[in-house]
Coordinates of C-alpha atoms (C1' of nucleotides) in Angstrom, one line a residue:
Chain Q
M196 CA 22.1 -7.5 -5.7
R197 CA 18.5 -7.6 -6.7
L198 CA 16.1 -10.1 -5.2
K199 CA 12.4 -10.8 -5.7
M200 CA 9.6 -9.2 -3.7
P201 CA 11.3 -8.5 -0.4
E202 CA 9.8 -10.5 2.4
L203 CA 11.6 -11.7 5.5
P204 CA 14.1 -14.0 3.8
E205 CA 15.0 -11.4 1.1
V206 CA 15.5 -8.7 3.7
E207 CA 17.6 -11.1 5.8
V208 CA 19.9 -11.7 2.8
Y209 CA 20.2 -8.0 2.2
R210 CA 21.0 -7.5 5.9
S211 CA 23.7 -10.1 5.8
Y212 CA 25.1 -8.6 2.6
L213 CA 25.3 -5.2 4.3
A214 CA 27.0 -6.8 7.3
H215 CA 29.7 -8.1 5.1
T216 CA 30.2 -4.9 3.0
V217 CA 29.4 -1.5 4.4
L218 CA 30.3 -1.7 8.1
H219 CA 33.0 0.4 9.6
K220 CA 33.8 2.4 6.5
K221 CA 33.8 6.2 6.7
I222 CA 31.1 7.9 4.6
K223 CA 32.7 10.5 2.3
S224 CA 29.5 11.8 0.6
V225 CA 25.8 11.1 0.1
D226 CA 23.9 11.6 -3.1
I227 CA 20.2 11.8 -3.0
Y228 CA 18.4 11.1 -6.3
K229 CA 14.9 10.5 -5.0
P230 CA 14.2 12.6 -1.9
E231 CA 10.6 11.5 -2.0
I232 CA 11.5 8.2 -0.4
L233 CA 13.0 9.8 2.6
T234 CA 10.7 10.3 5.6
F235 CA 12.8 13.1 6.9
S236 CA 14.5 16.2 5.6
P237 CA 17.3 15.5 3.2
D238 CA 19.8 17.6 5.0
K239 CA 19.7 15.2 7.9
I240 CA 21.2 12.5 5.8
A241 CA 24.0 14.8 4.8
K242 CA 25.0 14.9 8.4
L243 CA 26.0 11.2 8.1
K244 CA 29.2 12.3 6.3
G245 CA 32.2 11.4 8.3
K246 CA 30.3 8.7 10.2
S247 CA 30.1 5.0 9.4
F248 CA 27.6 2.2 9.7
E249 CA 28.4 0.1 12.8
D250 CA 25.9 -2.7 12.9
T251 CA 22.9 -4.3 11.2
H252 CA 19.6 -5.6 12.4
R253 CA 16.4 -6.8 10.9
H254 CA 12.8 -7.0 12.1
G255 CA 10.2 -8.4 9.7
K256 CA 10.7 -6.7 6.4
Y257 CA 12.7 -3.7 7.8
C258 CA 16.5 -3.5 7.9
F259 CA 18.3 -1.3 10.4
L260 CA 21.7 0.2 9.9
K261 CA 23.2 1.5 13.1
I262 CA 25.2 4.7 12.9
S263 CA 25.6 5.3 16.6
S264 CA 23.9 4.2 19.8
N265 CA 20.9 6.4 19.1
V266 CA 20.9 6.9 15.4
Y267 CA 19.6 4.2 13.0
L268 CA 19.0 4.3 9.3
V269 CA 16.0 2.1 8.5
L270 CA 15.3 0.6 5.1
H271 CA 12.0 -0.7 3.8
F272 CA 12.1 -2.1 0.3
G273 CA 8.5 -2.0 -0.7
M274 CA 7.8 -4.2 -3.7
T275 CA 10.9 -3.6 -5.8
G276 CA 13.6 -2.2 -3.5
S277 CA 17.1 -3.5 -3.5
I278 CA 20.7 -2.5 -2.6
D279 CA 24.1 -2.7 -4.2
Y280 CA 27.7 -2.4 -3.1
Y281 CA 30.2 -1.6 -5.9
R282 CA 33.2 0.3 -7.0
G283 CA 33.1 2.5 -10.1
E284 CA 31.5 5.5 -11.5
D285 CA 28.0 4.6 -12.7
D286 CA 25.3 4.3 -10.0
P287 CA 22.7 1.6 -10.7
S288 CA 19.6 2.8 -12.5
Y289 CA 16.7 3.7 -10.1
S290 CA 19.3 4.6 -7.4
A291 CA 17.5 6.6 -4.7
V292 CA 20.3 7.3 -2.3
V293 CA 24.0 6.5 -2.8
F294 CA 26.6 6.5 0.0
S295 CA 30.3 6.8 -1.1
F296 CA 33.0 5.7 1.2
Y297 CA 36.5 7.1 1.5
E298 CA 37.8 3.6 0.9
G299 CA 36.4 3.7 -2.7
H300 CA 33.2 1.6 -2.7
K301 CA 29.6 2.9 -2.9
F302 CA 26.4 1.6 -1.4
S303 CA 23.2 2.3 -3.3
V304 CA 19.6 2.0 -2.1
I305 CA 17.6 1.2 -5.2
T306 CA 13.8 1.7 -5.6
K307 CA 12.6 0.7 -9.0
R308 CA 9.0 1.8 -8.3
K309 CA 9.6 4.3 -5.5
L310 CA 7.6 2.2 -3.0
G311 CA 10.5 1.8 -0.6
K312 CA 11.1 4.1 2.3
I313 CA 14.0 5.3 4.3
Y314 CA 13.6 6.3 8.0
L315 CA 15.8 7.7 10.7
S316 CA 15.2 6.3 14.1
S317 CA 16.8 6.8 17.5
D318 CA 15.7 3.4 18.8
I319 CA 14.8 0.1 17.2
K320 CA 12.2 -0.9 19.8
E321 CA 10.5 2.4 19.5
F322 CA 10.4 2.2 15.7
I323 CA 8.8 -1.3 15.9
E324 CA 6.2 0.0 18.3
Q325 CA 5.5 3.0 16.1
K326 CA 5.0 0.8 13.1
N327 CA 2.8 -1.5 15.2
L328 CA 4.9 -4.6 14.2
G329 CA 4.4 -7.9 15.9
P330 CA 7.4 -10.2 16.8
D331 CA 9.7 -11.2 14.0
A332 CA 8.5 -14.4 12.4
Y333 CA 12.0 -16.0 12.4
E334 CA 12.8 -15.1 16.0
L335 CA 9.3 -16.0 17.3
G336 CA 9.0 -18.9 19.7
K337 CA 6.5 -21.7 19.4
K338 CA 4.5 -20.8 22.5
E339 CA 4.2 -17.2 21.5
F340 CA 3.1 -18.2 18.0
I341 CA 0.3 -20.4 19.4
S342 CA -1.0 -17.7 21.7
I343 CA -1.0 -15.2 18.8
L344 CA -3.1 -17.4 16.6
H345 CA -5.4 -18.2 19.4
G346 CA -6.3 -14.5 19.6
K347 CA -7.1 -14.2 15.8
K348 CA -10.1 -14.5 13.6
G349 CA -10.5 -14.6 9.9
K350 CA -8.7 -16.4 7.2
L351 CA -5.5 -18.3 8.0
K352 CA -3.5 -16.6 5.3
S353 CA -4.6 -13.1 6.4
A354 CA -3.5 -13.9 9.9
L355 CA 0.0 -15.0 8.7
M356 CA 0.4 -11.8 6.6
D357 CA -0.8 -9.4 9.3
Q358 CA 2.4 -7.5 10.2
S359 CA 0.9 -6.3 13.5
S360 CA 0.6 -10.0 14.7
I361 CA 3.7 -11.5 13.1
A362 CA 6.3 -9.4 11.1
G363 CA 7.9 -10.6 8.0
I364 CA 5.5 -13.0 6.1
G365 CA 4.2 -11.7 2.7
N366 CA 2.2 -13.2 -0.1
I367 CA 4.7 -15.7 -1.5
Y368 CA 5.8 -17.2 1.8
S369 CA 2.4 -17.3 3.4
D370 CA 1.2 -19.4 0.4
E371 CA 4.3 -21.6 0.7
I372 CA 4.0 -22.2 4.5
L373 CA 0.3 -23.2 4.1
Y374 CA 1.1 -25.4 1.2
Q375 CA 3.7 -27.2 3.2
S376 CA 1.4 -27.4 6.2
N377 CA -1.4 -29.0 4.2
L378 CA -3.9 -26.3 5.2
R379 CA -6.2 -24.2 3.1
P380 CA -5.3 -20.5 3.0
D381 CA -9.0 -19.6 3.5
K382 CA -9.5 -21.9 6.6
P383 CA -10.8 -19.8 9.5
V384 CA -8.1 -19.5 12.2
E385 CA -10.6 -20.2 14.9
N386 CA -11.1 -23.7 13.4
L387 CA -7.5 -24.8 13.9
D388 CA -6.5 -27.2 16.7
D389 CA -3.1 -26.8 18.4
K390 CA -1.7 -29.7 16.5
A391 CA -2.3 -27.8 13.2
I392 CA -0.9 -24.5 14.7
R393 CA 2.3 -26.3 15.8
R394 CA 2.6 -27.7 12.2
I395 CA 2.3 -24.2 10.8
Y396 CA 5.0 -23.0 13.2
A397 CA 7.4 -25.8 12.2
K398 CA 6.8 -25.2 8.5
M399 CA 7.2 -21.5 8.9
Q400 CA 10.6 -22.0 10.4
S401 CA 11.7 -24.5 7.9
V402 CA 10.5 -22.5 4.8
L403 CA 12.2 -19.3 6.1
K404 CA 15.4 -21.2 6.9
T405 CA 15.5 -22.9 3.6
S406 CA 15.0 -19.7 1.7
I407 CA 17.6 -17.8 3.6
K408 CA 20.1 -20.7 3.2
H409 CA 19.7 -20.5 -0.5
K410 CA 19.9 -16.7 -0.6
T411 CA 16.2 -16.8 -1.7
D412 CA 17.2 -18.3 -5.1
F413 CA 14.1 -20.1 -6.2
D414 CA 16.0 -22.4 -8.5
K415 CA 17.9 -23.8 -5.6
M416 CA 14.9 -24.5 -3.4
P417 CA 13.3 -27.9 -3.0
R418 CA 11.3 -29.2 -6.1
N419 CA 8.2 -29.8 -4.0
Y420 CA 7.9 -26.1 -3.2
L421 CA 4.8 -24.2 -4.4
L422 CA 6.9 -21.2 -5.5
H423 CA 7.9 -23.2 -8.6
R424 CA 4.3 -23.6 -9.7
R425 CA 2.4 -20.5 -8.9
K426 CA 0.2 -20.8 -12.0
P427 CA -3.4 -22.0 -12.1
G428 CA -3.6 -25.6 -13.3
S429 CA 0.0 -26.5 -12.5
A430 CA 0.5 -30.0 -11.3
C431 CA 0.9 -30.1 -7.5
G432 CA 4.3 -31.1 -6.3
K433 CA 3.1 -33.1 -3.3
C434 CA 0.0 -35.0 -4.6
R435 CA -2.0 -35.7 -7.7
G436 CA -4.0 -32.4 -7.4
S437 CA -3.6 -29.3 -9.4
I438 CA -3.0 -25.7 -8.3
D439 CA -5.9 -23.3 -7.9
K440 CA -5.9 -19.6 -7.8
T441 CA -8.1 -17.4 -5.6
E442 CA -7.9 -14.0 -3.9
I443 CA -7.3 -13.5 -0.2
S444 CA -6.6 -10.1 1.4
G445 CA -6.6 -8.7 -2.1
R446 CA -3.6 -10.9 -3.0
S447 CA -3.4 -13.7 -5.6
T448 CA -3.3 -16.9 -3.6
Y449 CA -2.2 -20.2 -5.0
Y450 CA -3.0 -23.6 -3.3
C451 CA -3.8 -27.2 -3.9
P452 CA -7.4 -28.0 -2.9
Q453 CA -6.5 -31.7 -3.0
H454 CA -4.1 -31.8 -0.1
Q455 CA -4.6 -28.5 1.6
R456 CA -7.6 -28.8 4.0
Chain Z
dT54 C1' -4.1 -1.4 -24.2
dC55 C1' -4.9 -2.6 -19.8
dA56 C1' -4.9 -6.1 -16.3
dT57 C1' -1.6 -7.7 -13.1
dT58 C1' 1.7 -7.4 -9.5
dT59 C1' 2.7 -6.4 -3.6
dG60 C1' 3.4 -4.0 1.2
dT61 C1' 1.6 -0.5 3.6
dT62 C1' -1.7 3.1 4.7
dT63 C1' -6.1 4.7 5.1
dC64 C1' -10.8 4.3 5.4
dA65 C1' -15.1 1.6 6.2
dT66 C1' -17.5 -1.9 8.4
dG67 C1' -18.9 -4.9 12.2
Chain G
dA52 C1' -12.3 0.5 21.6
dC53 C1' -10.8 -2.9 18.5
dA54 C1' -10.1 -5.9 14.7
dT55 C1' -11.0 -7.3 10.3
dG56 C1' -11.6 -6.2 5.4
dA57 C1' -11.3 -3.7 1.3
dA58 C1' -9.6 0.0 -1.5
dA59 C1' -5.9 3.1 -2.9
dC60 C1' -1.3 3.9 -4.3
dA61 C1' 3.1 3.5 -7.1
dA62 C1' 4.7 2.2 -12.0
dA63 C1' 6.7 -1.3 -14.7
dT64 C1' 5.8 -5.5 -17.2
dG65 C1' 3.9 -8.5 -20.9

DNA sequence: TCATTTGTTTCATG
DNA sequence: ACATGAAACAAATG
C-alpha cells in the first residue's frame, strides 16, 4: 500500500491498515535492510522476535505500534515512506525492515528515499513531548484550536504546518484547508478574527475527514478540491479565478487570489 | 542536466 | 528565553 506524501490522513490510513493486518501475530524473524533509518541499535529490534504487535495509535504524522505496555515501535514516513502486508517470497523494493510472522504473512516498512525513521519508545506521551509535537489536528477541539492560533504570529499557512503547535498538517492539506476556508495562505495570523478561525477549524476537520474516508485517494475526493488543480494557471474550482503559485515556509503553495482573502 | 519535490532538523535572526 | 524563518538534507523523477 503506497500513498502520496504522508500527512495526517495518509498516516491514519496506514494505521488503520496495520490495525486490520499485523495485530496479535507472533513475530518469527526481522530482516533489516536499511539500518540507517533505525534510531536505535539494530539488535534491539531482533529482541522483538517471539512478541507481537498489540495495538495501534497515531499522533500527527507518527504511527505507534504497541508491543507491550512500555514498548512501542514508532514509524515516521518522511516524504516517501509506506508499508505493505503480504504473503510470498519477494520483499517490496526499498524495504527497510521486514517483519515475518509465524502465520506466514510479512510486514514491510518501505522507505523509497530513506527519509523515514523508526523509533523505539517506552511511552507515547513522552515521545510526543520529546518531539515537541502539539495536539493532533484531528483530535483537537475547537476551543483549543482558537487559543493556539491566538498565540501565533506570521503567515497563516506556516502556523497550520507548525508541528509544535498542531501535529499532522503538511503542505498539501494546509493549502486545501485554506482554499476551502477562503483565506489567503500568507495572511498574518494576528489579523484573523474568531469567526475566520472557527471557519478554518471546521474546514480542517472536514478536509481531514473527507480524505480519510476516501483512503486519501485524490480521484475520489470532491471536484472542488484544490488538490486536483495544483498547477499555476489552473481554473479555480470555486470561483472564476485562476490558481497562483507562491512560496511559503520554503514550500510551493497554491491558492486562488480571487476568493482567498 | 538540473530544478523540483516534502518533513524534519539545525542554525540564524529578531 | 522564545519564536519565527530560512537553509540543509535525502534521492528520485521528468
